[in-house]
PDB file of C-alpha atoms and ligand atoms in Angstrom:
ATOM      1  CA  MET A   1      32.771 -30.497 -34.192  1.00  0.00           C
ATOM      2  CA  ASP A   2      32.507 -34.106 -32.919  1.00  0.00           C
ATOM      3  CA  GLU A   3      28.764 -34.683 -32.298  1.00  0.00           C
ATOM      4  CA  ALA A   4      29.517 -36.323 -29.026  1.00  0.00           C
ATOM      5  CA  GLU A   5      32.405 -33.634 -27.915  1.00  0.00           C
ATOM      6  CA  PHE A   6      29.766 -31.852 -25.518  1.00  0.00           C
ATOM      7  CA  ASP A   7      28.278 -35.358 -24.385  1.00  0.00           C
ATOM      8  CA  LYS A   8      31.774 -35.510 -22.522  1.00  0.00           C
ATOM      9  CA  PHE A   9      31.092 -32.010 -20.612  1.00  0.00           C
ATOM     10  CA  ALA A  10      27.327 -32.229 -20.192  1.00  0.00           C
ATOM     11  CA  GLU A  11      27.442 -33.387 -16.495  1.00  0.00           C
ATOM     12  CA  GLU A  12      30.075 -30.873 -15.474  1.00  0.00           C
ATOM     13  CA  TYR A  13      29.220 -28.065 -17.800  1.00  0.00           C
ATOM     14  CA  ARG A  14      28.280 -25.524 -15.006  1.00  0.00           C
ATOM     15  CA  ALA A  15      31.214 -26.259 -12.937  1.00  0.00           C
ATOM     16  CA  LEU A  16      33.818 -26.357 -15.723  1.00  0.00           C
ATOM     17  CA  HIS A  17      32.120 -23.051 -17.096  1.00  0.00           C
ATOM     18  CA  ALA A  18      32.023 -21.233 -13.434  1.00  0.00           C
ATOM     19  CA  ALA A  19      35.756 -22.142 -12.998  1.00  0.00           C
ATOM     20  CA  ASN A  20      36.417 -20.962 -16.428  1.00  0.00           C
ATOM     21  CA  ILE A  21      34.746 -17.590 -15.939  1.00  0.00           C
ATOM     22  CA  ARG A  22      35.871 -16.465 -12.412  1.00  0.00           C
ATOM     23  CA  LEU A  23      37.802 -13.720 -13.413  1.00  0.00           C
ATOM     24  CA  SER A  24      34.758 -11.957 -14.256  1.00  0.00           C
ATOM     25  CA  GLY A  25      33.468 -12.602 -10.565  1.00  0.00           C
ATOM     26  CA  GLU A  26      30.021 -13.901 -12.161  1.00  0.00           C
ATOM     27  CA  GLU A  27      28.454 -16.926 -12.280  1.00  0.00           C
ATOM     28  CA  PRO A  28      27.484 -18.600 -15.517  1.00  0.00           C
ATOM     29  CA  GLU A  29      23.705 -17.638 -14.760  1.00  0.00           C
ATOM     30  CA  TYR A  30      24.865 -13.981 -15.209  1.00  0.00           C
ATOM     31  CA  PHE A  31      25.999 -14.591 -18.623  1.00  0.00           C
ATOM     32  CA  ALA A  32      22.867 -16.775 -19.445  1.00  0.00           C
ATOM     33  CA  GLU A  33      20.519 -14.333 -18.078  1.00  0.00           C
ATOM     34  CA  TYR A  34      21.745 -11.115 -19.641  1.00  0.00           C
ATOM     35  CA  LYS A  35      21.356 -12.469 -23.142  1.00  0.00           C
ATOM     36  CA  ILE A  36      17.713 -13.252 -22.667  1.00  0.00           C
ATOM     37  CA  ALA A  37      17.332  -9.718 -21.165  1.00  0.00           C
ATOM     38  CA  ASP A  38      18.656  -7.988 -23.837  1.00  0.00           C
ATOM     39  CA  ILE A  39      16.851  -9.925 -26.217  1.00  0.00           C
ATOM     40  CA  ALA A  40      13.519  -8.647 -24.367  1.00  0.00           C
ATOM     41  CA  THR A  41      14.967  -5.081 -24.266  1.00  0.00           C
ATOM     42  CA  GLU A  42      15.276  -5.141 -28.090  1.00  0.00           C
ATOM     43  CA  LEU A  43      11.881  -6.414 -28.875  1.00  0.00           C
ATOM     44  CA  ALA A  44      10.425  -4.040 -26.438  1.00  0.00           C
ATOM     45  CA  ARG A  45      12.619  -0.950 -27.926  1.00  0.00           C
ATOM     46  CA  GLU A  46      11.058  -2.063 -31.412  1.00  0.00           C
ATOM     47  CA  ARG A  47       7.597  -2.525 -29.948  1.00  0.00           C
ATOM     48  CA  ALA A  48       7.668  -6.120 -31.477  1.00  0.00           C
ATOM     49  CA  ALA A  49       5.222  -8.862 -30.361  1.00  0.00           C
ATOM     50  CA  ALA A  50       6.481 -10.998 -27.471  1.00  0.00           C
ATOM     51  CA  PRO A  51       7.603 -14.260 -29.146  1.00  0.00           C
ATOM     52  CA  SER A  52       5.444 -17.425 -28.392  1.00  0.00           C
ATOM     53  CA  THR A  53       7.722 -19.879 -29.957  1.00  0.00           C
ATOM     54  CA  VAL A  54      11.480 -19.736 -29.714  1.00  0.00           C
ATOM     55  CA  LEU A  55      14.153 -21.983 -30.810  1.00  0.00           C
ATOM     56  CA  ASP A  56      17.332 -22.109 -28.692  1.00  0.00           C
ATOM     57  CA  PHE A  57      19.660 -23.584 -31.168  1.00  0.00           C
ATOM     58  CA  GLY A  58      22.752 -25.429 -29.313  1.00  0.00           C
ATOM     59  CA  ALA A  59      20.992 -24.823 -26.023  1.00  0.00           C
ATOM     60  CA  GLY A  60      23.162 -27.565 -24.270  1.00  0.00           C
ATOM     61  CA  VAL A  61      21.524 -28.091 -21.049  1.00  0.00           C
ATOM     62  CA  GLY A  62      19.045 -25.669 -21.343  1.00  0.00           C
ATOM     63  CA  TYR A  63      20.570 -22.533 -19.311  1.00  0.00           C
ATOM     64  CA  SER A  64      18.398 -20.218 -21.262  1.00  0.00           C
ATOM     65  CA  VAL A  65      15.084 -21.584 -20.034  1.00  0.00           C
ATOM     66  CA  PRO A  66      14.720 -20.061 -16.825  1.00  0.00           C
ATOM     67  CA  PHE A  67      15.411 -16.878 -18.054  1.00  0.00           C
ATOM     68  CA  PHE A  68      13.213 -16.968 -20.980  1.00  0.00           C
ATOM     69  CA  ALA A  69      10.484 -17.748 -18.196  1.00  0.00           C
ATOM     70  CA  ARG A  70      11.610 -14.581 -16.332  1.00  0.00           C
ATOM     71  CA  HIS A  71      12.019 -11.984 -19.394  1.00  0.00           C
ATOM     72  CA  LEU A  72       9.853 -13.470 -22.259  1.00  0.00           C
ATOM     73  CA  PRO A  73       7.130 -15.610 -20.229  1.00  0.00           C
ATOM     74  CA  THR A  74       4.867 -16.108 -23.061  1.00  0.00           C
ATOM     75  CA  ALA A  75       7.481 -18.024 -24.832  1.00  0.00           C
ATOM     76  CA  ARG A  76       7.666 -21.690 -25.308  1.00  0.00           C
ATOM     77  CA  VAL A  77      11.274 -22.702 -25.758  1.00  0.00           C
ATOM     78  CA  THR A  78      12.414 -25.518 -27.658  1.00  0.00           C
ATOM     79  CA  CYS A  79      15.984 -26.422 -27.041  1.00  0.00           C
ATOM     80  CA  LEU A  80      17.872 -28.085 -29.918  1.00  0.00           C
ATOM     81  CA  ASP A  81      21.403 -29.519 -29.741  1.00  0.00           C
ATOM     82  CA  VAL A  82      23.589 -32.383 -31.269  1.00  0.00           C
ATOM     83  CA  SER A  83      24.633 -33.438 -27.769  1.00  0.00           C
ATOM     84  CA  GLN A  84      22.306 -36.078 -26.606  1.00  0.00           C
ATOM     85  CA  LYS A  85      23.847 -36.280 -23.039  1.00  0.00           C
ATOM     86  CA  SER A  86      23.094 -32.410 -22.675  1.00  0.00           C
ATOM     87  CA  LEU A  87      19.777 -32.718 -23.803  1.00  0.00           C
ATOM     88  CA  GLU A  88      19.127 -35.713 -21.349  1.00  0.00           C
ATOM     89  CA  LEU A  89      20.352 -33.398 -18.439  1.00  0.00           C
ATOM     90  CA  GLY A  90      18.364 -30.356 -19.603  1.00  0.00           C
ATOM     91  CA  ALA A  91      15.049 -32.355 -20.175  1.00  0.00           C
ATOM     92  CA  ALA A  92      15.417 -33.937 -16.447  1.00  0.00           C
ATOM     93  CA  LYS A  93      15.549 -30.324 -15.200  1.00  0.00           C
ATOM     94  CA  TYR A  94      13.248 -28.398 -17.395  1.00  0.00           C
ATOM     95  CA  GLY A  95      11.410 -30.812 -19.340  1.00  0.00           C
ATOM     96  CA  VAL A  96       8.039 -29.774 -17.771  1.00  0.00           C
ATOM     97  CA  VAL A  97       8.530 -26.019 -19.233  1.00  0.00           C
ATOM     98  CA  ALA A  98      10.552 -26.676 -22.384  1.00  0.00           C
ATOM     99  CA  GLU A  99      10.814 -29.261 -25.117  1.00  0.00           C
ATOM    100  CA  PHE A 100      14.362 -30.810 -25.677  1.00  0.00           C
ATOM    101  CA  ARG A 101      15.157 -32.079 -29.423  1.00  0.00           C
ATOM    102  CA  HIS A 102      18.014 -33.667 -31.089  1.00  0.00           C
ATOM    103  CA  PHE A 103      19.800 -32.211 -33.993  1.00  0.00           C
ATOM    104  CA  ASP A 104      21.487 -34.144 -36.515  1.00  0.00           C
ATOM    105  CA  GLY A 105      23.626 -31.196 -37.634  1.00  0.00           C
ATOM    106  CA  VAL A 106      21.946 -30.634 -40.985  1.00  0.00           C
ATOM    107  CA  ARG A 107      18.192 -30.451 -40.777  1.00  0.00           C
ATOM    108  CA  ILE A 108      16.324 -28.823 -38.018  1.00  0.00           C
ATOM    109  CA  PRO A 109      13.529 -31.266 -37.115  1.00  0.00           C
ATOM    110  CA  PHE A 110      10.611 -28.586 -37.592  1.00  0.00           C
ATOM    111  CA  ALA A 111       8.365 -27.351 -40.427  1.00  0.00           C
ATOM    112  CA  ASP A 112       9.089 -23.985 -42.274  1.00  0.00           C
ATOM    113  CA  GLY A 113       7.979 -20.923 -40.051  1.00  0.00           C
ATOM    114  CA  THR A 114       7.674 -22.768 -36.922  1.00  0.00           C
ATOM    115  CA  PHE A 115       9.102 -20.332 -34.654  1.00  0.00           C
ATOM    116  CA  ASP A 116       8.971 -16.604 -33.715  1.00  0.00           C
ATOM    117  CA  LEU A 117      12.471 -16.293 -32.482  1.00  0.00           C
ATOM    118  CA  ALA A 118      15.877 -18.213 -32.755  1.00  0.00           C
ATOM    119  CA  LEU A 119      18.750 -17.703 -30.142  1.00  0.00           C
ATOM    120  CA  ALA A 120      22.021 -19.315 -30.607  1.00  0.00           C
ATOM    121  CA  SER A 121      24.248 -18.422 -27.505  1.00  0.00           C
ATOM    122  CA  CYS A 122      27.880 -19.208 -27.941  1.00  0.00           C
ATOM    123  CA  VAL A 123      27.535 -22.143 -30.262  1.00  0.00           C
ATOM    124  CA  PHE A 124      28.948 -20.988 -33.628  1.00  0.00           C
ATOM    125  CA  HIS A 125      32.289 -21.012 -32.420  1.00  0.00           C
ATOM    126  CA  HIS A 126      32.068 -24.722 -31.839  1.00  0.00           C
ATOM    127  CA  ILE A 127      31.240 -25.066 -35.724  1.00  0.00           C
ATOM    128  CA  ALA A 128      33.144 -25.238 -38.802  1.00  0.00           C
ATOM    129  CA  HIS A 129      33.173 -22.013 -40.452  1.00  0.00           C
ATOM    130  CA  ALA A 130      32.481 -23.366 -43.623  1.00  0.00           C
ATOM    131  CA  GLU A 131      29.078 -24.682 -42.288  1.00  0.00           C
ATOM    132  CA  HIS A 132      27.997 -21.222 -40.689  1.00  0.00           C
ATOM    133  CA  VAL A 133      26.035 -19.968 -43.537  1.00  0.00           C
ATOM    134  CA  ALA A 134      24.140 -23.364 -44.528  1.00  0.00           C
ATOM    135  CA  LEU A 135      22.977 -23.604 -40.826  1.00  0.00           C
ATOM    136  CA  LEU A 136      21.889 -19.795 -40.420  1.00  0.00           C
ATOM    137  CA  ALA A 137      19.935 -20.646 -43.537  1.00  0.00           C
ATOM    138  CA  GLU A 138      18.419 -23.505 -41.877  1.00  0.00           C
ATOM    139  CA  ILE A 139      17.392 -21.708 -38.890  1.00  0.00           C
ATOM    140  CA  ARG A 140      15.898 -19.083 -41.070  1.00  0.00           C
ATOM    141  CA  ARG A 141      13.816 -21.552 -42.883  1.00  0.00           C
ATOM    142  CA  VAL A 142      12.154 -22.580 -39.333  1.00  0.00           C
ATOM    143  CA  LEU A 143      11.642 -18.865 -38.361  1.00  0.00           C
ATOM    144  CA  ALA A 144       8.432 -17.242 -39.417  1.00  0.00           C
ATOM    145  CA  PRO A 145       8.564 -14.153 -41.655  1.00  0.00           C
ATOM    146  CA  GLY A 146       9.179 -11.337 -39.463  1.00  0.00           C
ATOM    147  CA  GLY A 147      10.701 -13.606 -36.895  1.00  0.00           C
ATOM    148  CA  ARG A 148      13.987 -12.596 -35.217  1.00  0.00           C
ATOM    149  CA  LEU A 149      17.335 -13.951 -34.732  1.00  0.00           C
ATOM    150  CA  PHE A 150      20.065 -13.500 -31.872  1.00  0.00           C
ATOM    151  CA  VAL A 151      23.649 -14.893 -32.189  1.00  0.00           C
ATOM    152  CA  PHE A 152      25.624 -14.496 -29.323  1.00  0.00           C
ATOM    153  CA  GLU A 153      29.344 -14.929 -29.466  1.00  0.00           C
ATOM    154  CA  HIS A 154      32.689 -14.261 -27.770  1.00  0.00           C
ATOM    155  CA  ASN A 155      34.536 -11.432 -29.091  1.00  0.00           C
ATOM    156  CA  PRO A 156      37.938 -12.451 -30.297  1.00  0.00           C
ATOM    157  CA  LEU A 157      39.054  -8.687 -29.977  1.00  0.00           C
ATOM    158  CA  ASN A 158      38.650  -8.923 -26.187  1.00  0.00           C
ATOM    159  CA  PRO A 159      42.057 -10.109 -24.835  1.00  0.00           C
ATOM    160  CA  LEU A 160      40.380 -11.641 -21.467  1.00  0.00           C
ATOM    161  CA  THR A 161      38.018 -13.545 -23.713  1.00  0.00           C
ATOM    162  CA  ARG A 162      40.854 -15.040 -25.678  1.00  0.00           C
ATOM    163  CA  TYR A 163      42.369 -16.036 -22.429  1.00  0.00           C
ATOM    164  CA  VAL A 164      39.426 -17.468 -21.202  1.00  0.00           C
ATOM    165  CA  VAL A 165      38.611 -19.411 -24.410  1.00  0.00           C
ATOM    166  CA  ASN A 166      42.153 -20.477 -24.614  1.00  0.00           C
ATOM    167  CA  SER A 167      42.068 -21.787 -21.077  1.00  0.00           C
ATOM    168  CA  CYS A 168      38.847 -23.700 -21.413  1.00  0.00           C
ATOM    169  CA  VAL A 169      38.718 -27.490 -21.688  1.00  0.00           C
ATOM    170  CA  PHE A 170      35.431 -27.347 -23.785  1.00  0.00           C
ATOM    171  CA  ASP A 171      36.807 -24.726 -26.104  1.00  0.00           C
ATOM    172  CA  GLU A 172      39.569 -26.750 -27.239  1.00  0.00           C
ATOM    173  CA  HIS A 173      38.539 -26.713 -30.865  1.00  0.00           C
ATOM    174  CA  ALA A 174      36.895 -23.203 -30.676  1.00  0.00           C
ATOM    175  CA  GLN A 175      37.141 -21.071 -33.787  1.00  0.00           C
ATOM    176  CA  LEU A 176      36.122 -17.674 -32.610  1.00  0.00           C
ATOM    177  CA  VAL A 177      34.288 -15.463 -35.049  1.00  0.00           C
ATOM    178  CA  LEU A 178      34.627 -11.553 -35.431  1.00  0.00           C
ATOM    179  CA  ALA A 179      31.470  -9.759 -35.113  1.00  0.00           C
ATOM    180  CA  PRO A 180      31.450  -8.309 -38.658  1.00  0.00           C
ATOM    181  CA  THR A 181      31.921 -11.714 -40.199  1.00  0.00           C
ATOM    182  CA  MET A 182      29.185 -13.298 -38.112  1.00  0.00           C
ATOM    183  CA  ARG A 183      26.982 -10.389 -39.358  1.00  0.00           C
ATOM    184  CA  ARG A 184      28.125 -10.738 -43.097  1.00  0.00           C
ATOM    185  CA  ARG A 185      27.345 -14.720 -42.700  1.00  0.00           C
ATOM    186  CA  VAL A 186      23.882 -13.994 -41.143  1.00  0.00           C
ATOM    187  CA  ARG A 187      23.097 -11.681 -44.187  1.00  0.00           C
ATOM    188  CA  GLU A 188      24.535 -14.201 -46.708  1.00  0.00           C
ATOM    189  CA  ALA A 189      21.937 -16.802 -45.199  1.00  0.00           C
ATOM    190  CA  GLY A 190      19.194 -14.266 -46.350  1.00  0.00           C
ATOM    191  CA  PHE A 191      18.582 -12.631 -43.102  1.00  0.00           C
ATOM    192  CA  ALA A 192      17.683  -8.700 -43.292  1.00  0.00           C
ATOM    193  CA  ALA A 193      17.838  -5.610 -40.796  1.00  0.00           C
ATOM    194  CA  THR A 194      21.072  -6.907 -39.215  1.00  0.00           C
ATOM    195  CA  HIS A 195      23.123  -5.019 -36.370  1.00  0.00           C
ATOM    196  CA  VAL A 196      25.692  -5.744 -34.029  1.00  0.00           C
ATOM    197  CA  ARG A 197      25.934  -4.867 -30.252  1.00  0.00           C
ATOM    198  CA  TYR A 198      29.173  -5.420 -28.227  1.00  0.00           C
ATOM    199  CA  ARG A 199      28.499  -6.726 -24.445  1.00  0.00           C
ATOM    200  CA  ILE A 200      29.967  -7.161 -21.119  1.00  0.00           C
ATOM    201  CA  PHE A 201      32.741  -4.706 -20.468  1.00  0.00           C
ATOM    202  CA  PHE A 202      32.864  -4.680 -16.693  1.00  0.00           C
ATOM    203  CA  PRO A 203      33.630  -7.446 -14.308  1.00  0.00           C
ATOM    204  CA  LEU A 204      31.665  -7.697 -11.100  1.00  0.00           C
ATOM    205  CA  ALA A 205      34.679  -5.794  -9.022  1.00  0.00           C
ATOM    206  CA  LEU A 206      33.678  -2.786 -11.292  1.00  0.00           C
ATOM    207  CA  ARG A 207      29.937  -3.332 -11.409  1.00  0.00           C
ATOM    208  CA  SER A 208      29.267   0.230 -10.706  1.00  0.00           C
ATOM    209  CA  LEU A 209      30.562   1.167 -14.066  1.00  0.00           C
ATOM    210  CA  ARG A 210      27.936  -1.124 -15.734  1.00  0.00           C
ATOM    211  CA  PRO A 211      25.310   1.534 -16.298  1.00  0.00           C
ATOM    212  CA  LEU A 212      27.878   2.850 -19.072  1.00  0.00           C
ATOM    213  CA  GLU A 213      27.608  -0.491 -20.980  1.00  0.00           C
ATOM    214  CA  LYS A 214      24.509   0.792 -22.550  1.00  0.00           C
ATOM    215  CA  ALA A 215      26.688   3.672 -24.122  1.00  0.00           C
ATOM    216  CA  LEU A 216      29.317   1.230 -25.303  1.00  0.00           C
ATOM    217  CA  THR A 217      27.570  -1.508 -27.521  1.00  0.00           C
ATOM    218  CA  TRP A 218      29.451   0.356 -30.426  1.00  0.00           C
ATOM    219  CA  LEU A 219      32.863  -0.353 -29.093  1.00  0.00           C
ATOM    220  CA  PRO A 220      34.308  -3.597 -30.521  1.00  0.00           C
ATOM    221  CA  LEU A 221      36.042  -4.502 -26.989  1.00  0.00           C
ATOM    222  CA  GLY A 222      33.204  -6.137 -25.155  1.00  0.00           C
ATOM    223  CA  ALA A 223      33.833  -9.763 -23.877  1.00  0.00           C
ATOM    224  CA  GLN A 224      30.856 -10.789 -26.119  1.00  0.00           C
ATOM    225  CA  TYR A 225      28.726  -9.306 -28.933  1.00  0.00           C
ATOM    226  CA  TYR A 226      25.580 -10.374 -30.588  1.00  0.00           C
ATOM    227  CA  VAL A 227      24.130  -9.936 -34.014  1.00  0.00           C
ATOM    228  CA  ALA A 228      20.500  -9.390 -34.304  1.00  0.00           C
ATOM    229  CA  ALA A 229      18.539 -10.021 -37.355  1.00  0.00           C
ATOM    230  CA  ALA A 230      15.121 -10.548 -38.897  1.00  0.00           C
ATOM    231  CA  LYS A 231      13.654 -12.751 -41.354  1.00  0.00           C
ATOM    232  CA  SER A 232      11.985 -10.414 -43.877  1.00  0.00           C
ATOM    233  CA  LEU A 233       8.047 -10.395 -44.094  1.00  0.00           C
ATOM    234  CA  THR A 234       8.099 -11.256 -48.077  1.00  0.00           C
ATOM    235  CA  PRO A 235      10.314 -14.109 -49.344  1.00  0.00           C
TER     236      PRO A 235
HETATM  237  C1  SAM B 301      29.284 -23.563 -25.065  1.00  0.00           C
HETATM  238  S1  SAM B 301      27.961 -24.581 -25.391  1.00  0.00           S
HETATM  239  C2  SAM B 301      26.616 -23.426 -25.160  1.00  0.00           C
HETATM  240  C3  SAM B 301      25.265 -23.972 -24.715  1.00  0.00           C
HETATM  241  C4  SAM B 301      24.157 -22.781 -24.523  1.00  0.00           C
HETATM  242  N1  SAM B 301      23.908 -22.177 -25.473  1.00  0.00           N
HETATM  243  C5  SAM B 301      24.664 -21.885 -23.502  1.00  0.00           C
HETATM  244  O1  SAM B 301      24.794 -20.727 -23.679  1.00  0.00           O
HETATM  245  O2  SAM B 301      24.990 -22.201 -22.076  1.00  0.00           O
HETATM  246  C6  SAM B 301      28.050 -24.940 -26.865  1.00  0.00           C
HETATM  247  C7  SAM B 301      26.812 -25.867 -27.499  1.00  0.00           C
HETATM  248  O3  SAM B 301      26.709 -26.048 -28.942  1.00  0.00           O
HETATM  249  C8  SAM B 301      26.355 -27.237 -29.148  1.00  0.00           C
HETATM  250  N2  SAM B 301      26.702 -27.500 -30.681  1.00  0.00           N
HETATM  251  C9  SAM B 301      27.804 -27.838 -31.109  1.00  0.00           C
HETATM  252  N3  SAM B 301      27.887 -27.900 -32.327  1.00  0.00           N
HETATM  253  C10 SAM B 301      26.502 -27.807 -32.815  1.00  0.00           C
HETATM  254  C11 SAM B 301      25.784 -27.828 -33.887  1.00  0.00           C
HETATM  255  N4  SAM B 301      26.408 -28.098 -35.043  1.00  0.00           N
HETATM  256  N5  SAM B 301      24.622 -27.686 -33.811  1.00  0.00           N
HETATM  257  C12 SAM B 301      23.753 -27.591 -32.633  1.00  0.00           C
HETATM  258  N6  SAM B 301      24.520 -27.494 -31.622  1.00  0.00           N
HETATM  259  C13 SAM B 301      25.638 -27.594 -31.553  1.00  0.00           C
HETATM  260  C14 SAM B 301      27.052 -28.100 -28.213  1.00  0.00           C
HETATM  261  O4  SAM B 301      26.707 -29.717 -28.161  1.00  0.00           O
HETATM  262  C15 SAM B 301      27.037 -27.198 -26.875  1.00  0.00           C
HETATM  263  O5  SAM B 301      25.732 -27.805 -26.104  1.00  0.00           O
END
């Protein structure tokens, strides 16, 4: 991806995103919040310690920041992105509670083992597939032993997702990734304890059915999915 591609959309990112997902009946914040709530649920289920340092890889304008504050309030969030313009807008809004740092696309500007948890939310479909394993390995480098990774992506097996991506101006160059492929890449990058969960099955109009989603995470038809993984305690 051209480094500056998201600079073009940074100002209008929320409006473009909102227009693009209107079929779902939800606002962009719904999609930002469920991800952080899911991470908190996973950590609680595993009785894992709450993270104190979080890397939001490809954070854009910092959508996740208020939801970390809500669901994982001990986390100090570092937002990393290749788009300088997105970082400037994010820092203007959330700079007091989160750090915004530029990424050169190759080396994350932090020492080995800096973070307890890393999130990549809808980022990897903007990156050439040939670069995925190296970037995942770079994220692994900056995670502490035992640190957790969550990669959220659009599910190309969901027809509505494909429609939404195909009609989205900032997804013009998107290359969607199947969940098993992303999981394999996460493993190739050296992560352990990987699993996939499919998410988002019902639009707002069918929200009364959403309690069923907890039982459907195995079904590869959700609009999005995540791959969860951990950096082993031993090298
Ligand atoms: C669709 S936006 C998602 C932003 C945010 N994670 C969210 O969920 O709202 C994709 C983001 O990935 C960033 N991005 C693209 N290529 C990247 C790369 N190689 N490394 C880090 N971020 C990248 C873009 O600049 C953009 O901010």
